Coordinates of C-alpha atoms in Angstrom, one line a residue:
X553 CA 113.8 62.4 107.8
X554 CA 115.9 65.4 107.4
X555 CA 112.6 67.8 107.3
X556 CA 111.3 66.0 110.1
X557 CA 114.3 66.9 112.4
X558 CA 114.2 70.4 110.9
X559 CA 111.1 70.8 112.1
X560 CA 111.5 69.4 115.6
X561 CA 114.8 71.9 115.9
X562 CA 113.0 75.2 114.9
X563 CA 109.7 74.4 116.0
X564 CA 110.3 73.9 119.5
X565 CA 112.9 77.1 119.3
X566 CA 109.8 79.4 117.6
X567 CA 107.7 78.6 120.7
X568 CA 110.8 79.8 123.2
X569 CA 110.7 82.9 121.6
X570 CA 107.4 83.2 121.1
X571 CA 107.2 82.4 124.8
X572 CA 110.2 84.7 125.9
X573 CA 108.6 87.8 124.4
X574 CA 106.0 87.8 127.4
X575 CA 102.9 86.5 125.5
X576 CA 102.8 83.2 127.6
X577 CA 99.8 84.6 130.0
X578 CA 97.6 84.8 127.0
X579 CA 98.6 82.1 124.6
X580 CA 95.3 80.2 125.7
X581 CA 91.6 80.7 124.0
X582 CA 89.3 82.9 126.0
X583 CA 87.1 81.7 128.1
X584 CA 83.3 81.1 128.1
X585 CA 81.6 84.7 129.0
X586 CA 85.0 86.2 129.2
X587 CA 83.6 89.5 126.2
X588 CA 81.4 90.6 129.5
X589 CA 85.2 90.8 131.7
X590 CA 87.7 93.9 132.6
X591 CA 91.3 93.7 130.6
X592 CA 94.6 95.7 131.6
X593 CA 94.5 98.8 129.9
X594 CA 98.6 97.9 129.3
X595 CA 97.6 95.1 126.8
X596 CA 95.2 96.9 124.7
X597 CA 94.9 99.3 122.2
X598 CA 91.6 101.0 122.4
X599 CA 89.9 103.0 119.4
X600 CA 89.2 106.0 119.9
X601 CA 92.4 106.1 122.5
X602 CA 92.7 107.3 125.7
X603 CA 95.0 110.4 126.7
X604 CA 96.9 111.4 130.0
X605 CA 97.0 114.2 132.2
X606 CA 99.1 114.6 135.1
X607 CA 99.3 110.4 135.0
X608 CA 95.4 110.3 135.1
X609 CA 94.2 107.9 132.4
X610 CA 90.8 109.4 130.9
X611 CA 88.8 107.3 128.4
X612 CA 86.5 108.1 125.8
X613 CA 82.7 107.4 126.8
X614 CA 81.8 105.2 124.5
X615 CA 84.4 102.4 125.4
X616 CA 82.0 102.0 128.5
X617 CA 78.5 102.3 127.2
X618 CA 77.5 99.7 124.5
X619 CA 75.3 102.2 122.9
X620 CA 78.4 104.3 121.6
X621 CA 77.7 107.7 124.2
X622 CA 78.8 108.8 127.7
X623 CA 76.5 109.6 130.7
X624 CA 73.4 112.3 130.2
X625 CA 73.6 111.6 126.0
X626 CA 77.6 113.1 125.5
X627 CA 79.1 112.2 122.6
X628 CA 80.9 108.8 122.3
X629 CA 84.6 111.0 122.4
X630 CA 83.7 112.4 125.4
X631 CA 86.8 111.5 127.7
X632 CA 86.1 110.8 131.4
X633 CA 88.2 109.7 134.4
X634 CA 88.7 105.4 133.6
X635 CA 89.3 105.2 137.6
X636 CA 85.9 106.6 138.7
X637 CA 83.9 105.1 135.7
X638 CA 85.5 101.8 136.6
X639 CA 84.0 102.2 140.2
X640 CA 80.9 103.8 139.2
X641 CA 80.1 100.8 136.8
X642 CA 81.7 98.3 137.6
X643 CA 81.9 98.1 141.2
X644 CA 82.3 94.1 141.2
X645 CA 85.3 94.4 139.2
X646 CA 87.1 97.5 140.8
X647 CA 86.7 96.2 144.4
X648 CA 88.3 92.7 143.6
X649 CA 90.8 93.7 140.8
X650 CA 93.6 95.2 142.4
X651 CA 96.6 96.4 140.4
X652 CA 97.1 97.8 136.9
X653 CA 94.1 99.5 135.5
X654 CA 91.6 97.8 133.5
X655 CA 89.1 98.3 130.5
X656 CA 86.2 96.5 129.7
X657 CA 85.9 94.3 127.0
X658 CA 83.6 95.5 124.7
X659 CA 80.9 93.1 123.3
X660 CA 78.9 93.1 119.8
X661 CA 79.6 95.7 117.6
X662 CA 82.1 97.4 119.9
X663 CA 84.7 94.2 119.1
X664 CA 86.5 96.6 116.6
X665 CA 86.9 98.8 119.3
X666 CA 90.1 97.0 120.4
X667 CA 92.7 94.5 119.9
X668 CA 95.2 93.1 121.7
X669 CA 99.0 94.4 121.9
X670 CA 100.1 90.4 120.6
X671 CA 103.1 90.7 117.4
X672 CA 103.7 87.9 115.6
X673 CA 106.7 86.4 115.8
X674 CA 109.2 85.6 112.1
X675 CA 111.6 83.2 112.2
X676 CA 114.0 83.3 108.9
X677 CA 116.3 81.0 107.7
X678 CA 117.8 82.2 104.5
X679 CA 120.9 82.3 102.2
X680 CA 121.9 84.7 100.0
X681 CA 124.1 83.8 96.7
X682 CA 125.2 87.1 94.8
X683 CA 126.5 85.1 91.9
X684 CA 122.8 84.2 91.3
X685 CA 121.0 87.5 92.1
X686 CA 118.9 85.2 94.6
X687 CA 117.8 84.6 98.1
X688 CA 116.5 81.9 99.4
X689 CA 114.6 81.3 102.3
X690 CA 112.2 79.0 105.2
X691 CA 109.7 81.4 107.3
X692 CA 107.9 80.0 110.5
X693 CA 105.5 82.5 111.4
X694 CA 104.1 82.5 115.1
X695 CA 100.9 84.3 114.8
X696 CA 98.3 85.2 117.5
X697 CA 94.9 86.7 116.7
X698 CA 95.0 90.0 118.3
X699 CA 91.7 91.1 117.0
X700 CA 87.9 90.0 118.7
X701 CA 86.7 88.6 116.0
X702 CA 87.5 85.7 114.4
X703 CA 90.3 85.3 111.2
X704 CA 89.2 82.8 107.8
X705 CA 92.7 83.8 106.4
X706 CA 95.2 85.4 106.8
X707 CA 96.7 87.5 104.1
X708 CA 100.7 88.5 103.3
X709 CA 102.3 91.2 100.7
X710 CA 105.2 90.1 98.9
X711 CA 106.7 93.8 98.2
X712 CA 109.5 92.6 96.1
X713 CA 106.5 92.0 93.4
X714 CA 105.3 95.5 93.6
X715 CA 108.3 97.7 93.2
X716 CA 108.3 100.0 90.2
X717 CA 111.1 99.4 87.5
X718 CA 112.1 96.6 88.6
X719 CA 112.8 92.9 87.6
X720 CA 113.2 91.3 91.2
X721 CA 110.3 88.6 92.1
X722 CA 109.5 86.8 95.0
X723 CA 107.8 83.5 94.5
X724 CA 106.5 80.8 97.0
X725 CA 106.9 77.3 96.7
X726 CA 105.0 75.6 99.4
X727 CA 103.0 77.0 102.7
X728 CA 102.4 74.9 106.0
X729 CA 99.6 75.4 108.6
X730 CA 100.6 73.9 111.9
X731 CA 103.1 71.4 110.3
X732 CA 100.2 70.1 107.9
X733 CA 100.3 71.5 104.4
X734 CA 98.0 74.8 103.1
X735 CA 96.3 75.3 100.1
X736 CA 97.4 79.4 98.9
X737 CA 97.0 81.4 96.5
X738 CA 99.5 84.2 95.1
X739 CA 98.1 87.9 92.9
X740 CA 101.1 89.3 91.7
X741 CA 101.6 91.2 95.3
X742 CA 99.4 89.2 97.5
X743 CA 99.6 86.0 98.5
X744 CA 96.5 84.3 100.4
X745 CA 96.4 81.8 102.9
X746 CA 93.2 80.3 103.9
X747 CA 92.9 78.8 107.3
X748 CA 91.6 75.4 107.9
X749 CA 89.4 76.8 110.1
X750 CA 88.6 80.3 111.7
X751 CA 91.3 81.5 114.2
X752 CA 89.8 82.7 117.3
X753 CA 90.6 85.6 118.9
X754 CA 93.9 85.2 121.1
X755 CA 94.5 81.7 119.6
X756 CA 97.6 80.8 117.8
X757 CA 99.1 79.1 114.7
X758 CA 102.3 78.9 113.1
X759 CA 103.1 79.2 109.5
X760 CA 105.8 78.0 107.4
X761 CA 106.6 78.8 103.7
X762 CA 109.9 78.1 101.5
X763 CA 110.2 81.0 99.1
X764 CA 112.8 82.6 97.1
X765 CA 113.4 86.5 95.4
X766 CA 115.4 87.4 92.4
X767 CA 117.3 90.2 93.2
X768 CA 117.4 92.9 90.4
X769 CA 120.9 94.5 89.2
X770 CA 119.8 98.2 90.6
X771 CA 121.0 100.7 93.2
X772 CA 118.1 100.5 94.7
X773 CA 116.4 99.5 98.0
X774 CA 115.9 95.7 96.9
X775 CA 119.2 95.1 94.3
X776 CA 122.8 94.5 93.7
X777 CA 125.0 97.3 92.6
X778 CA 128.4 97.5 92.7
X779 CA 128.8 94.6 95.1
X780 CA 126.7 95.5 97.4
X781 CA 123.5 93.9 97.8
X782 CA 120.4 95.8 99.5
X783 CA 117.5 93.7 100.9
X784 CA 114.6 95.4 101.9
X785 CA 111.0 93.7 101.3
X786 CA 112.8 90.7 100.9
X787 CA 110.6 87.9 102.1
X788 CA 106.4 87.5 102.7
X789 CA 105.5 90.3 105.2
X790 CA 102.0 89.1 106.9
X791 CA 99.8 92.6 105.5
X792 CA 98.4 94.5 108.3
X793 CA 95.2 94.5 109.1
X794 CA 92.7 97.5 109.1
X795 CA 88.9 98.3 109.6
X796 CA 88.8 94.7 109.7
X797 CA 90.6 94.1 106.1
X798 CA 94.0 93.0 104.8
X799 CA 95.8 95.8 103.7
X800 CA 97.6 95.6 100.2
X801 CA 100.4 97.1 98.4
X802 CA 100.3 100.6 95.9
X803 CA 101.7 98.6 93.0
X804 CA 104.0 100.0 91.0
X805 CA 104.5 103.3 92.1
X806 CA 108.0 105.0 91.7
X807 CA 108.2 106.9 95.1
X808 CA 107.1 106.6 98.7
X809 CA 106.3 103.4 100.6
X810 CA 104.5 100.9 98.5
X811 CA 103.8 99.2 101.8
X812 CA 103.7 98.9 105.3
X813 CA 103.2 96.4 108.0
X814 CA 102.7 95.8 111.8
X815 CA 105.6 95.3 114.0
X816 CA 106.8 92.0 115.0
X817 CA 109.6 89.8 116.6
X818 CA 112.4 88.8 114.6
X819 CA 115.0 86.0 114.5
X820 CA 116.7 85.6 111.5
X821 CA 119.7 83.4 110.3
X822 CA 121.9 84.1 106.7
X823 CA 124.3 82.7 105.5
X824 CA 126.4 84.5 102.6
X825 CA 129.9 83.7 101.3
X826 CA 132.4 84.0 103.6
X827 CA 134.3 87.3 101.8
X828 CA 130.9 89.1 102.6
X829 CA 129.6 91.1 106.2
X830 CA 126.2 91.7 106.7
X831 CA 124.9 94.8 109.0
X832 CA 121.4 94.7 109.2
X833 CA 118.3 95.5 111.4
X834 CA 118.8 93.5 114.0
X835 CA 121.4 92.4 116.8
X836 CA 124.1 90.7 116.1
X837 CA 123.8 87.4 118.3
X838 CA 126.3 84.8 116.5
X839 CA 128.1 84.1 113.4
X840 CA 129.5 80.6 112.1
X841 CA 132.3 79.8 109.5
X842 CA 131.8 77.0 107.0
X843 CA 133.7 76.5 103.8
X844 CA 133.3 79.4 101.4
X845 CA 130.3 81.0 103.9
X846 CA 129.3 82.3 106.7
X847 CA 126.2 82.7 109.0
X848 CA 125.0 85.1 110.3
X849 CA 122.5 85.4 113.6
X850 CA 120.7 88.4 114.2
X851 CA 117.6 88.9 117.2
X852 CA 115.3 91.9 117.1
X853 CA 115.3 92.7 120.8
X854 CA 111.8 94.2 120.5
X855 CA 109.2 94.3 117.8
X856 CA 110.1 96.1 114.3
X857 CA 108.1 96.9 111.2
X858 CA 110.1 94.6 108.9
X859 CA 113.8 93.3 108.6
X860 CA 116.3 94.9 106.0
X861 CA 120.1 94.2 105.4
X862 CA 123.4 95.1 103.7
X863 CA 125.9 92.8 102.0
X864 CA 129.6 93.7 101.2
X865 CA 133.0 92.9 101.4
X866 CA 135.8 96.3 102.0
X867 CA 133.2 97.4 104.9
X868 CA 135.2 100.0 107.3
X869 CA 133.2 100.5 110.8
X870 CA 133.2 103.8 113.1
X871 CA 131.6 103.2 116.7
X872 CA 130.0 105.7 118.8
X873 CA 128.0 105.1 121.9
X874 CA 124.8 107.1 122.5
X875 CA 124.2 106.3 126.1
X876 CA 122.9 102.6 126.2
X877 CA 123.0 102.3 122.6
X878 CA 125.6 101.4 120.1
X879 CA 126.0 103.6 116.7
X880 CA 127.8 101.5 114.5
X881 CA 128.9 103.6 110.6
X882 CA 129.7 101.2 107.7
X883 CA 131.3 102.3 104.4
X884 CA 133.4 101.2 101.6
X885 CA 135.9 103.8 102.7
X886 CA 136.8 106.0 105.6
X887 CA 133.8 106.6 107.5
X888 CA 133.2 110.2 107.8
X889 CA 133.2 111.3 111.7
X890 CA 130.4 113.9 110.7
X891 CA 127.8 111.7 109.9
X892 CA 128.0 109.4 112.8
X893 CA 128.3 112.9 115.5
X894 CA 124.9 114.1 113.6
X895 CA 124.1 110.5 114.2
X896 CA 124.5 110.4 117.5
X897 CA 123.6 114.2 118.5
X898 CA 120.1 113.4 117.1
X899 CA 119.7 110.0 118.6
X900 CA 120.5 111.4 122.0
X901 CA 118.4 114.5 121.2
X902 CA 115.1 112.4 120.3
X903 CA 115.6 110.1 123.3
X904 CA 115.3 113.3 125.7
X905 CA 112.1 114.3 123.5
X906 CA 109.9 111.7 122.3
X907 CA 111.2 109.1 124.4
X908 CA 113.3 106.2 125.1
X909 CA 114.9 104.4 122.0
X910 CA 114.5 100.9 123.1
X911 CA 116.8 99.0 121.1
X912 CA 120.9 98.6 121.8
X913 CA 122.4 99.3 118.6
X914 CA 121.8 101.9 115.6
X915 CA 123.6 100.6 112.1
X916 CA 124.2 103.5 109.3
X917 CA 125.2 102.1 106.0
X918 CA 126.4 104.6 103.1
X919 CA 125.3 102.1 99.9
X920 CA 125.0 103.1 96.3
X921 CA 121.1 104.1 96.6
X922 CA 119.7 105.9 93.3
X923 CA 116.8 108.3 93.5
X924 CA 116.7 109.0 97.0
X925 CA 119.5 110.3 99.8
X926 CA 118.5 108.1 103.0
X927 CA 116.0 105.6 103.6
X928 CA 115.0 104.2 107.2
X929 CA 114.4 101.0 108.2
X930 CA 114.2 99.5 112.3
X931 CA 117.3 100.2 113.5
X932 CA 119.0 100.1 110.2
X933 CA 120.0 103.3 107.7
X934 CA 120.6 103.7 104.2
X935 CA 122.4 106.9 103.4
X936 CA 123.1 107.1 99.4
X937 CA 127.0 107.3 98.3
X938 CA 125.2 108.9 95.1
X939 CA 123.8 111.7 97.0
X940 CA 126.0 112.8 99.2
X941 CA 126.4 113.9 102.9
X942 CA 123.4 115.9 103.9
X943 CA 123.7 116.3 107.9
X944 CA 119.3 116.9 107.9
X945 CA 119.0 113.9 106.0
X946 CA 120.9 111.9 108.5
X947 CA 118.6 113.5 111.3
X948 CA 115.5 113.6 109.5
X949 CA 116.2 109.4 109.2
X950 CA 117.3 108.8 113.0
X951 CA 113.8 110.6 113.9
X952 CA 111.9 107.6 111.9
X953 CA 113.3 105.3 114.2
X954 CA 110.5 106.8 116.6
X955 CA 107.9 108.2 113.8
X956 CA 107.6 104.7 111.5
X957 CA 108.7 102.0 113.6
X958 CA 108.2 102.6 117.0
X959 CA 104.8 104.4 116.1
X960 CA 103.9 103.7 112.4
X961 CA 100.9 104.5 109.9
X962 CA 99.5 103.6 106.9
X963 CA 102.3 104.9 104.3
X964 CA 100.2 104.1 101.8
X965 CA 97.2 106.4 102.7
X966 CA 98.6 108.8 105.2
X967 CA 102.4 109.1 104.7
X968 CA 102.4 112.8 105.6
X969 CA 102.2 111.3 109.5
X970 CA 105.7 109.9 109.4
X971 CA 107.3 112.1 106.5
X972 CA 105.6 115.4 108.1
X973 CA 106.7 114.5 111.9
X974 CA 110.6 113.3 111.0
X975 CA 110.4 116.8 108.9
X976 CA 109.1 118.6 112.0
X977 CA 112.0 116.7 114.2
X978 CA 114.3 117.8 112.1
X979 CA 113.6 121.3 113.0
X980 CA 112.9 120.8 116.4
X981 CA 116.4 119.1 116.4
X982 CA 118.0 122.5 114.8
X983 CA 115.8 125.0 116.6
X984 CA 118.6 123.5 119.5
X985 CA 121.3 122.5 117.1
X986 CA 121.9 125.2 114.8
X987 CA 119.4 128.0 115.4
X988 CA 120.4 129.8 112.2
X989 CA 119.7 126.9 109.7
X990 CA 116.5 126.1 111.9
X991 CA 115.2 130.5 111.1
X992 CA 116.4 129.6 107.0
X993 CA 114.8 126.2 106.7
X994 CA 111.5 127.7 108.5
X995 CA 111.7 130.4 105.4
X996 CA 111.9 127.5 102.8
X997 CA 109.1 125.9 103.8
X998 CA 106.6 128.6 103.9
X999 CA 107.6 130.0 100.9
X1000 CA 107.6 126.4 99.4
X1001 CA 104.7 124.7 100.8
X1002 CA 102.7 127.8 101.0
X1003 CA 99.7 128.0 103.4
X1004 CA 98.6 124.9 105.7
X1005 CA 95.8 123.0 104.6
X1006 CA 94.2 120.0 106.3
X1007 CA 95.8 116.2 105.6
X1008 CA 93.4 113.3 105.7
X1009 CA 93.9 110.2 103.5
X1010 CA 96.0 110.9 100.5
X1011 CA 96.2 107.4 98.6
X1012 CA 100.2 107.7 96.7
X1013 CA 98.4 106.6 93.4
X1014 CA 96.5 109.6 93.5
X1015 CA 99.8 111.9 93.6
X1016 CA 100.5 112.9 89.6
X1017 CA 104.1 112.8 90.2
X1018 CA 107.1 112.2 92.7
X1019 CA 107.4 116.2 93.2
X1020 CA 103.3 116.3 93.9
X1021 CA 103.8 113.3 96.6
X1022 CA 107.2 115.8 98.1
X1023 CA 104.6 118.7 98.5
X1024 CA 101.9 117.3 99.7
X1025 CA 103.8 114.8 102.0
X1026 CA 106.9 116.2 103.2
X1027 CA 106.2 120.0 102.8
X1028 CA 102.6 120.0 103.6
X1029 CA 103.3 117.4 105.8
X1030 CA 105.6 120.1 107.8
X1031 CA 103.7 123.1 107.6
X1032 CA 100.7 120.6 109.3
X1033 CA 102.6 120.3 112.4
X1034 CA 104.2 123.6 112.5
X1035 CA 100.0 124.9 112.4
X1036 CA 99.5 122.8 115.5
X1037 CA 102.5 123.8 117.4
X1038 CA 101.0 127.5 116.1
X1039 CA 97.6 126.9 117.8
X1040 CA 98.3 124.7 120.6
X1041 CA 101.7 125.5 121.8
X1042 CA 105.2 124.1 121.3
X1043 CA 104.8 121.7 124.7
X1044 CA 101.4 121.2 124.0
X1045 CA 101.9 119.4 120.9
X1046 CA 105.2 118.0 122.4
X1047 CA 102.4 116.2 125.4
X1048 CA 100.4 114.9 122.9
X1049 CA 103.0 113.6 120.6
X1050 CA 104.7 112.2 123.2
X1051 CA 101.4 110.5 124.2
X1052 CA 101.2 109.3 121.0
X1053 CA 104.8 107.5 121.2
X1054 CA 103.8 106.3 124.5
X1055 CA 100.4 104.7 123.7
X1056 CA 101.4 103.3 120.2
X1057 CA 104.6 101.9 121.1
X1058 CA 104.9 99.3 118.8
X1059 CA 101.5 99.8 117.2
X1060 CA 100.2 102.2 114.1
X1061 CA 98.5 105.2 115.0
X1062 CA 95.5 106.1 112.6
X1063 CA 94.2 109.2 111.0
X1064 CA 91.2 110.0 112.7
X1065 CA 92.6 108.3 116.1
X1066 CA 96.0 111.2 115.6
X1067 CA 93.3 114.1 115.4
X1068 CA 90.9 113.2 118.4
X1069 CA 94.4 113.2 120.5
X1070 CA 95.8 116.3 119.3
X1071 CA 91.9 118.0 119.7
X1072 CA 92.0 116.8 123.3
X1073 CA 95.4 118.4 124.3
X1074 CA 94.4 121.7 122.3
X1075 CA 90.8 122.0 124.2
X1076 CA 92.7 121.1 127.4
X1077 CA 95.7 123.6 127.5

């Protein structure tokens, strides 16, 4: 009985979000013949991607001709005006489709070609007991195929099974499939859930899971140290999907990210003991007393790669305000006025450059973090007490908020896009800020990384050490960017970039898809 009113409470309350995040147009299955139809370019993401000039949307050829080239034999990248191809072929369409622009949908082999901007959304009802090293938790996952083709299973990482050194372990107890209950399978990292039957493109399901994670004693990303407790890769994060495969975890390495995922919506709900406040990646919406806890609310606002938090009692808060958006310090003692100016000087910096930072709040947390001096999550910052106050590592984590969450890649493969573009708005930051540090730290890095050399996919277990992964990653990473600002032009590279952050707003940009857009903007300036 009590399950059965549990359900009937969050169920309905998944779909309202689900709802309220503007996917109710497209919650239905596609219609008979509807592969051979136009779609708004706004709620797609096309591969190869389209670039801008002068608000002109151009398209690469072979999105309009099935067999993969442009007009007179060009090759498939070939960009050419989507307005005027629309008309030319598709004259039906363009005369009786008024408003936003539109792309066709591409039929056959093309289906790859493009999915749908659709993020799942997580609903997370957990409790977190200190005394026990554990958290446990309920997930309702609202998922939409976003993809053409259709899905046998879908496919999540449990990251707390993968990290290196440690003795933390997620485990899950039960899944359910549209309230009935779901056959799964768990490898170590991985945990497989096959689907009843195949989920179409654009329809939906919801999945729910009890799970729990031991939480290791460690100062470390996913631990307890000192009384604080750091939760990061906490709970099954659905693995993200590419070339038409579930992507996995790098097990066991000792540096880097072991894993990545696709953005999503977020509503989670915590309870901890009461002596105990929680700053995490998301909004605070509510908190509730009980005896000897408390419970605390938190919405995502917009989609995020994954949800972290801190726990501990003695926080002290400092509060700044970077236009719309709240900057919020948390330590154990005075919080130093330094940290949250840089904090705030880079936010508002990166805002004028890249683009808006859509959420309303910013938290910094100084925790006891071994091995590293800041680590960024979605709207959420670790900045190590062990380390010390380094003002670039505060900027160099505020520019992730928009180079791995609001645009991310695969850290696993190709974590010199992320690392190598917060490096290179770090600099752009000082080459404002502090001219003189901006001329030194230029020196470092060519006499460190030495000369440029061309990134593609970089696997981390292929890296022979953690100083192999810093100089290919961060160093080389640099001195990548710093050879196309070189070739194409500071604002050059600043239009495509900000392209980039425009287009893939919430989605991950890949290798080869990066390249064609920074080749386009070279040829064109």
């Amino acid at each position: 009985m009590k399950r059965k009113k549990l359900l009937f409470v969050v169920l309905p309350g998944l779909f309202l979000a689900f709802w309220s995040c503007g996917l109710q147009s497209v919650l239905r299955s596609p219609t008979p013949g509807e592969a051979s139809k136009l779609v708004n370019y706004d709620r797609v993401v096309l591969d190869p991607p389209p670039v801008k000039i002068g608000g002109e949307i151009l398209i690469p050829a072979v999105h309009l001709s099935p067999a993969g080239q442009g007009q007179d034999g060009s090759p498939a990248a070939k960009y050419v005006a989507l307005a005027a191809a629309l008309k030319a072929r598709h004259t039906a369409f363009a005369a009786t489709a008024p408003g936003p622009p539109k792309v066709p949908l591409p039929e056959g082999k093309g289906s790859d070609r493009l999915k749908y901007r659709l993020y799942p959304v997580y609903s997370i009802q957990a409790r977190l007991d200190p005394a026990r090293r554990l958290l446990e938790g309920k997930l309702f996952l609202a998922y939409q195929n976003p993809y053409l083709y259709p899905l046998s299973e879908l496919q999540f990482n449990l990251p707390a099974n993968g990290m290196a050194g440690a003795s933390n372990s997620l485990a899950v107890h039960r899944v359910m499939i549209n309230q009935g209950e779901a056959a799964f399978t768990v490898q170590g990292t991985r945990l497989v859930v096959p689907l009843p039957r195949p989920l179409l493109s654009r329809q939906t399901i919801v999945v729910e899971m009890d799970f729990s994670t031991r939480l290791p004693v460690r100062a470390a990303r996913l631990g307890i140290f000192d009384g604080v407790t750091m939760a990061a890769g906490w709970y099954p994060l659905l693995a993200p999907q590419q070339g038409g495969a579930w992507q996995g975890m790098a097990e066991g390495v000792a540096f880097g990210e072991p894993y990545f995922a696709d953005a999503a919506y977020y509503r989670v709900d915590l309870r901890a003991p009461s002596d105990l406040v929680v700053v995490a990646s998301g909004r605070l919406t509510g908190r509730t007393q009980g005896k000897g806890w408390t419970g605390w609310s938190f919405n995502s606002e917009h989609p995020l790669r994954e949800f972290a938090f801190v726990a501990a009692d003695g926080w002290h808060f400092a509060v700044r305000r970077a236009g719309l958006v709240e900057v919020v310090l948390a330590a154990r003692h005075r919080p130093s006025p330094e940290i949250l100016d840089t904090a705030v000087q880079a936010l508002n910096y990166f805002q004028e450059y890249w683009g808006t930072y859509p959420y309303s709040y910013l938290h910094l947390v100084e925790v006891p973090l071994e091995g590293l001096s800041g680590m960024e999550y979605p709207g959420l910052i670790f900045l190590s007490t062990l380390k010390g106050y380094s003002p670039p590592v505060v900027v160099h984590e505020v520019a992730h908020q928009w180079w791995y969450n609001l645009v991310g890649n695969d850290s696993i493969r190709a974590a010199w896009i992320d690392e190598g573009l917060a490096e290179y708005s770090t600099l752009l930051y000082y080459s404002s800020a502090d001219p003189v540090y901006y001329r030194k730290r230029r020196e470092e890095i060519a006499s460190a990384g030495g000369r440029e050399v061309e990134l593609g996919e970089i696997p981390l277990t292929a890296f022979a050490s953690e100083e192999d992964y810093r100089r290919q990653v961060y160093r080389q990473g640099v001195l990548y960017w710093l050879g196309w600002e070189e070739r194409m032009g500071r604002e050059a590279l600043a239009q495509a970039l900000r392209h980039i952050q425009e287009y893939y707003r919430f989605e991950r940009v890949e290798v080869q898809a990066l390249q064609q857009v920074l080749e386009f903007y070279r040829d064109f300036h």
